Amino acid sequence: MPEKSHKKRPFTLLWILLAVALSAVFALSCLDVIPSFFGYSPKSSGMAKVLFPDNKPVEMAADTVVADTVTEPVKFEPDTAAHTILFIGDSMLDGLSPRLAAYAKASGHTLYSVVWYSSSTEIWGKSHRLAEYIQRISPTYIFICLGANELYVKDIAEKRTQFIREMLAEIDTIPYIWIGPPNWVEDTGINKMIADNTAPGTYFKSDGMTFQRRSDGAHPTAKSAIEWMDSVVRWMPDNCAHPIRMTSPTESTARPERIFIHQPGEN
């Protein structure tokens, strides 16, 4: 028996030495700062921070900048494609359409205008004329200017909301901009009704702008209509949900590819 014990002793000592060495390595790896040995400086394993976390609050330098958590609004890149534009509305198109045609010509777009005199959201919504022109022209972009003939309508939201929604359903996924009426009196809710039903970044509110008017006191003069359309174009890059290329034209006005005209009383 003593002889067997003597034979196992070297192996026991070897295991003890290995255990001590491993313990020493583990202990050193837990230190944040490890002493150098013969010019060699081992790196810390980071175990000290895991096993013994420092719960003290982190002190920031006086000039530390904390990132602002408020996100910037998304800005859409301008669509540089050549578009087929459909511009529909009431008599306000007499002043707006020639200026938009000049932008379209300078930008490589093709403009078709549909002027329906004395028209309203109700007339357009009931007639489904917009859907007919969409099928006929296949526009890739739509401008609308309606509401001037509805400034005085009482309880307008209850009476006309359905027709705006009908028009927007006909537009479906085609990008559009709705230009609000150039108020000459305080309206009964037409601007709010349009804003409440159109998608964000699609409604340009004209109410509040200053216009030079024709003798009827309602329609902007030709010069003022040009400035009105210019304001819409300036608004587009940073506010429109789907801005398109609008190159500044050298001509004041131009003629659309084609103008369709409808008179009051048409169905």
Short mmCIF file of C-alpha atoms in Angstrom, two decimals:
data_model
loop_
_atom_site.label_atom_id
_atom_site.label_comp_id
_atom_site.label_asym_id
_atom_site.label_seq_id
_atom_site.Cartn_x
_atom_site.Cartn_y
_atom_site.Cartn_z
CA MET A 1 0.00 0.00 0.00
CA PRO A 2 2.70 2.59 0.87
CA GLU A 3 4.32 1.89 -2.47
CA LYS A 4 1.10 2.74 -4.41
CA SER A 5 0.66 6.00 -2.47
CA HIS A 6 4.19 7.01 -3.33
CA LYS A 7 3.54 6.43 -7.05
CA LYS A 8 0.41 8.69 -7.06
CA ARG A 9 2.09 11.63 -5.30
CA PRO A 10 3.78 13.15 -8.41
CA PHE A 11 0.42 13.22 -10.22
CA THR A 12 -1.28 14.84 -7.22
CA LEU A 13 1.35 17.56 -7.06
CA LEU A 14 0.98 18.12 -10.80
CA TRP A 15 -2.78 18.65 -10.50
CA ILE A 16 -2.27 21.05 -7.59
CA LEU A 17 0.23 23.11 -9.61
CA LEU A 18 -2.13 23.26 -12.59
CA ALA A 19 -5.03 24.34 -10.37
CA VAL A 20 -2.93 27.10 -8.80
CA ALA A 21 -1.77 28.32 -12.23
CA LEU A 22 -5.30 28.42 -13.61
CA SER A 23 -6.54 30.29 -10.53
CA ALA A 24 -3.79 32.85 -10.95
CA VAL A 25 -4.61 33.38 -14.63
CA PHE A 26 -8.31 33.78 -13.84
CA ALA A 27 -7.59 36.24 -11.03
CA LEU A 28 -5.37 38.36 -13.28
CA SER A 29 -7.91 38.34 -16.11
CA CYS A 30 -10.49 39.87 -13.78
CA LEU A 31 -8.33 42.92 -13.11
CA ASP A 32 -8.91 46.13 -15.06
CA VAL A 33 -5.18 46.92 -14.82
CA ILE A 34 -2.77 44.00 -15.05
CA PRO A 35 0.86 44.40 -13.91
CA SER A 36 3.65 43.80 -16.39
CA PHE A 37 5.89 40.75 -16.16
CA PHE A 38 9.33 40.93 -17.73
CA GLY A 39 8.18 43.69 -20.12
CA TYR A 40 5.00 41.87 -21.16
CA SER A 41 1.60 43.40 -20.30
CA PRO A 42 -1.36 41.02 -20.73
CA LYS A 43 -4.75 42.48 -21.69
CA SER A 44 -7.73 42.44 -19.37
CA SER A 45 -10.58 40.08 -20.27
CA GLY A 46 -13.16 42.52 -18.93
CA MET A 47 -14.38 40.00 -16.36
CA ALA A 48 -13.99 42.57 -13.59
CA LYS A 49 -16.75 44.72 -15.05
CA VAL A 50 -19.01 41.69 -15.38
CA LEU A 51 -18.41 40.24 -11.92
CA PHE A 52 -18.05 43.52 -10.05
CA PRO A 53 -20.03 46.17 -11.95
CA ASP A 54 -19.55 49.79 -11.04
CA ASN A 55 -23.00 51.18 -10.20
CA LYS A 56 -21.81 54.74 -9.76
CA PRO A 57 -23.50 57.25 -12.07
CA VAL A 58 -21.47 58.21 -15.13
CA GLU A 59 -20.22 61.77 -14.96
CA MET A 60 -20.23 63.67 -18.25
CA ALA A 61 -17.77 66.33 -19.15
CA ALA A 62 -19.17 69.84 -19.29
CA ASP A 63 -18.81 69.98 -23.06
CA THR A 64 -20.43 66.59 -23.74
CA VAL A 65 -23.16 66.84 -26.36
CA VAL A 66 -26.20 64.63 -25.83
CA ALA A 67 -27.84 63.48 -29.08
CA ASP A 68 -31.21 65.03 -29.72
CA THR A 69 -33.88 62.35 -29.75
CA VAL A 70 -36.27 64.44 -31.85
CA THR A 71 -36.25 63.05 -35.36
CA GLU A 72 -36.23 65.32 -38.36
CA PRO A 73 -39.27 65.13 -40.65
CA VAL A 74 -38.81 62.90 -43.63
CA LYS A 75 -38.13 64.83 -46.81
CA PHE A 76 -38.90 63.14 -50.08
CA GLU A 77 -36.43 63.34 -52.93
CA PRO A 78 -37.89 65.07 -55.99
CA ASP A 79 -39.21 62.73 -58.66
CA THR A 80 -37.20 63.58 -61.78
CA ALA A 81 -39.32 61.53 -64.20
CA ALA A 82 -41.28 63.12 -67.02
CA HIS A 83 -44.96 63.12 -66.02
CA THR A 84 -48.30 63.28 -67.73
CA ILE A 85 -50.11 65.88 -65.62
CA LEU A 86 -53.87 66.29 -65.41
CA PHE A 87 -55.04 69.64 -64.02
CA ILE A 88 -58.75 69.83 -63.24
CA GLY A 89 -60.91 72.46 -61.56
CA ASP A 90 -63.04 75.55 -61.86
CA SER A 91 -62.46 78.91 -63.54
CA MET A 92 -59.37 79.55 -61.38
CA LEU A 93 -57.54 77.40 -63.93
CA ASP A 94 -57.79 80.28 -66.42
CA GLY A 95 -54.96 81.94 -64.49
CA LEU A 96 -53.15 78.91 -63.02
CA SER A 97 -53.06 76.55 -66.00
CA PRO A 98 -50.92 78.71 -68.34
CA ARG A 99 -48.26 79.10 -65.65
CA LEU A 100 -48.26 75.39 -64.80
CA ALA A 101 -47.97 74.71 -68.53
CA ALA A 102 -44.81 76.82 -68.63
CA TYR A 103 -43.31 74.76 -65.77
CA ALA A 104 -44.37 71.54 -67.48
CA LYS A 105 -42.75 72.58 -70.76
CA ALA A 106 -39.49 73.53 -69.04
CA SER A 107 -39.46 70.29 -67.02
CA GLY A 108 -40.33 67.79 -69.75
CA HIS A 109 -43.87 67.12 -68.52
CA THR A 110 -47.05 67.03 -70.59
CA LEU A 111 -50.03 68.97 -69.21
CA TYR A 112 -53.72 68.43 -69.91
CA SER A 113 -56.14 70.92 -68.35
CA VAL A 114 -59.85 70.47 -67.73
CA VAL A 115 -61.74 73.68 -66.89
CA TRP A 116 -65.30 73.25 -65.68
CA TYR A 117 -66.77 76.69 -65.15
CA SER A 118 -68.78 77.23 -61.95
CA SER A 119 -67.94 73.69 -60.84
CA SER A 120 -67.61 72.43 -57.28
CA THR A 121 -66.62 69.30 -55.39
CA GLU A 122 -70.26 68.22 -55.58
CA ILE A 123 -70.40 68.58 -59.38
CA TRP A 124 -67.14 66.71 -59.90
CA GLY A 125 -67.98 64.04 -57.32
CA LYS A 126 -71.44 63.31 -58.75
CA SER A 127 -70.43 63.32 -62.40
CA HIS A 128 -67.43 60.98 -62.09
CA ARG A 129 -65.88 63.12 -64.83
CA LEU A 130 -62.51 62.88 -63.07
CA ALA A 131 -62.50 59.08 -63.43
CA GLU A 132 -63.31 59.49 -67.13
CA TYR A 133 -60.33 61.79 -67.70
CA ILE A 134 -58.02 59.54 -65.71
CA GLN A 135 -59.00 56.64 -67.95
CA ARG A 136 -58.69 58.77 -71.07
CA ILE A 137 -55.34 60.46 -70.35
CA SER A 138 -53.63 58.02 -67.94
CA PRO A 139 -52.02 60.80 -65.88
CA THR A 140 -49.10 60.07 -63.58
CA TYR A 141 -49.71 63.26 -61.59
CA ILE A 142 -52.84 65.31 -60.84
CA PHE A 143 -53.39 68.94 -59.83
CA ILE A 144 -56.79 70.10 -58.57
CA CYS A 145 -58.07 73.60 -57.87
CA LEU A 146 -61.59 73.55 -56.46
CA GLY A 147 -63.53 75.25 -53.67
CA ALA A 148 -63.91 78.84 -54.84
CA ASN A 149 -67.60 78.25 -55.62
CA GLU A 150 -68.21 76.76 -52.17
CA LEU A 151 -67.05 79.53 -49.85
CA TYR A 152 -70.60 80.30 -48.74
CA VAL A 153 -72.08 76.81 -48.39
CA LYS A 154 -73.56 76.25 -44.92
CA ASP A 155 -72.88 72.98 -43.11
CA ILE A 156 -70.45 72.18 -45.89
CA ALA A 157 -68.77 69.25 -44.16
CA GLU A 158 -72.08 67.42 -43.87
CA LYS A 159 -73.08 68.25 -47.45
CA ARG A 160 -69.86 67.91 -49.46
CA THR A 161 -67.41 65.56 -47.68
CA GLN A 162 -68.75 62.55 -49.56
CA PHE A 163 -67.95 64.16 -52.91
CA ILE A 164 -64.34 64.95 -51.97
CA ARG A 165 -63.92 61.36 -50.86
CA GLU A 166 -65.42 60.16 -54.13
CA MET A 167 -62.89 62.21 -56.08
CA LEU A 168 -60.00 60.95 -53.99
CA ALA A 169 -61.19 57.38 -54.47
CA GLU A 170 -61.10 57.95 -58.24
CA ILE A 171 -57.56 59.34 -57.97
CA ASP A 172 -56.60 56.24 -55.99
CA THR A 173 -52.79 55.99 -55.80
CA ILE A 174 -51.91 58.68 -58.34
CA PRO A 175 -49.85 61.45 -56.68
CA TYR A 176 -51.79 64.71 -56.46
CA ILE A 177 -51.84 68.26 -55.14
CA TRP A 178 -55.05 70.05 -54.24
CA ILE A 179 -54.75 73.84 -54.48
CA GLY A 180 -57.23 75.53 -52.16
CA PRO A 181 -59.42 78.47 -53.20
CA PRO A 182 -58.03 82.03 -53.09
CA ASN A 183 -60.44 83.29 -50.42
CA TRP A 184 -61.75 86.83 -50.82
CA VAL A 185 -64.11 86.34 -47.85
CA GLU A 186 -64.03 84.08 -44.83
CA ASP A 187 -65.36 80.68 -45.85
CA THR A 188 -67.82 78.45 -44.00
CA GLY A 189 -65.44 75.48 -43.82
CA ILE A 190 -64.36 74.52 -47.33
CA ASN A 191 -60.64 74.81 -46.53
CA LYS A 192 -60.91 72.73 -43.38
CA MET A 193 -63.02 70.13 -45.15
CA ILE A 194 -60.44 69.68 -47.92
CA ALA A 195 -57.53 69.62 -45.46
CA ASP A 196 -59.29 67.04 -43.27
CA ASN A 197 -59.84 64.64 -46.16
CA THR A 198 -56.68 64.94 -48.26
CA ALA A 199 -53.49 63.10 -47.40
CA PRO A 200 -50.65 64.92 -45.58
CA GLY A 201 -48.50 66.90 -47.99
CA THR A 202 -51.14 67.11 -50.71
CA TYR A 203 -53.09 70.25 -49.81
CA PHE A 204 -51.83 73.75 -50.57
CA LYS A 205 -53.86 76.29 -48.60
CA SER A 206 -54.23 79.50 -50.57
CA ASP A 207 -56.38 81.26 -47.97
CA GLY A 208 -54.33 84.00 -46.32
CA MET A 209 -52.32 84.90 -49.41
CA THR A 210 -52.53 88.39 -50.86
CA PHE A 211 -53.91 88.62 -54.40
CA GLN A 212 -54.53 91.34 -56.90
CA ARG A 213 -58.08 90.71 -58.09
CA ARG A 214 -59.96 91.21 -61.32
CA SER A 215 -62.97 93.46 -61.47
CA ASP A 216 -65.21 90.69 -60.10
CA GLY A 217 -63.26 90.83 -56.81
CA ALA A 218 -62.72 87.07 -56.80
CA HIS A 219 -60.37 85.90 -59.56
CA PRO A 220 -56.67 86.84 -59.26
CA THR A 221 -55.28 88.88 -62.13
CA ALA A 222 -53.08 87.09 -64.66
CA LYS A 223 -49.94 88.41 -62.96
CA SER A 224 -51.18 87.45 -59.50
CA ALA A 225 -52.15 83.97 -60.75
CA ILE A 226 -48.59 83.47 -61.98
CA GLU A 227 -47.31 84.38 -58.53
CA TRP A 228 -49.89 82.03 -57.01
CA MET A 229 -48.64 79.09 -59.08
CA ASP A 230 -45.05 80.05 -58.30
CA SER A 231 -45.92 79.82 -54.59
CA VAL A 232 -47.24 76.28 -55.07
CA VAL A 233 -44.02 75.29 -56.85
CA ARG A 234 -41.87 76.79 -54.08
CA TRP A 235 -43.93 74.91 -51.50
CA MET A 236 -43.49 71.54 -53.18
CA PRO A 237 -39.87 70.49 -52.43
CA ASP A 238 -40.07 70.64 -48.64
CA ASN A 239 -43.78 70.13 -48.03
CA CYS A 240 -45.27 68.02 -50.79
CA ALA A 241 -45.65 64.28 -50.24
CA HIS A 242 -44.53 63.61 -53.81
CA PRO A 243 -42.55 66.52 -55.28
CA ILE A 244 -41.73 66.38 -58.97
CA ARG A 245 -39.22 68.24 -61.10
CA MET A 246 -40.31 71.84 -61.62
CA THR A 247 -37.68 73.71 -63.61
CA SER A 248 -38.05 77.48 -63.57
CA PRO A 249 -39.41 78.44 -67.00
CA THR A 250 -38.02 81.21 -69.20
CA GLU A 251 -41.55 81.93 -70.44
CA SER A 252 -44.21 83.45 -68.22
CA THR A 253 -46.92 81.20 -69.58
CA ALA A 254 -47.42 78.41 -72.08
CA ARG A 255 -50.27 76.40 -73.53
CA PRO A 256 -51.13 72.93 -72.22
CA GLU A 257 -51.00 70.01 -74.61
CA ARG A 258 -54.78 70.20 -74.66
CA ILE A 259 -57.53 72.11 -72.83
CA PHE A 260 -60.93 70.55 -72.20
CA ILE A 261 -63.74 72.97 -71.34
CA HIS A 262 -67.09 72.25 -69.69
CA GLN A 263 -69.83 74.80 -69.18
CA PRO A 264 -72.12 75.28 -66.15
CA GLY A 265 -75.05 72.91 -66.14
CA GLU A 266 -73.26 70.01 -67.82
CA ASN A 267 -73.69 66.62 -66.21
#
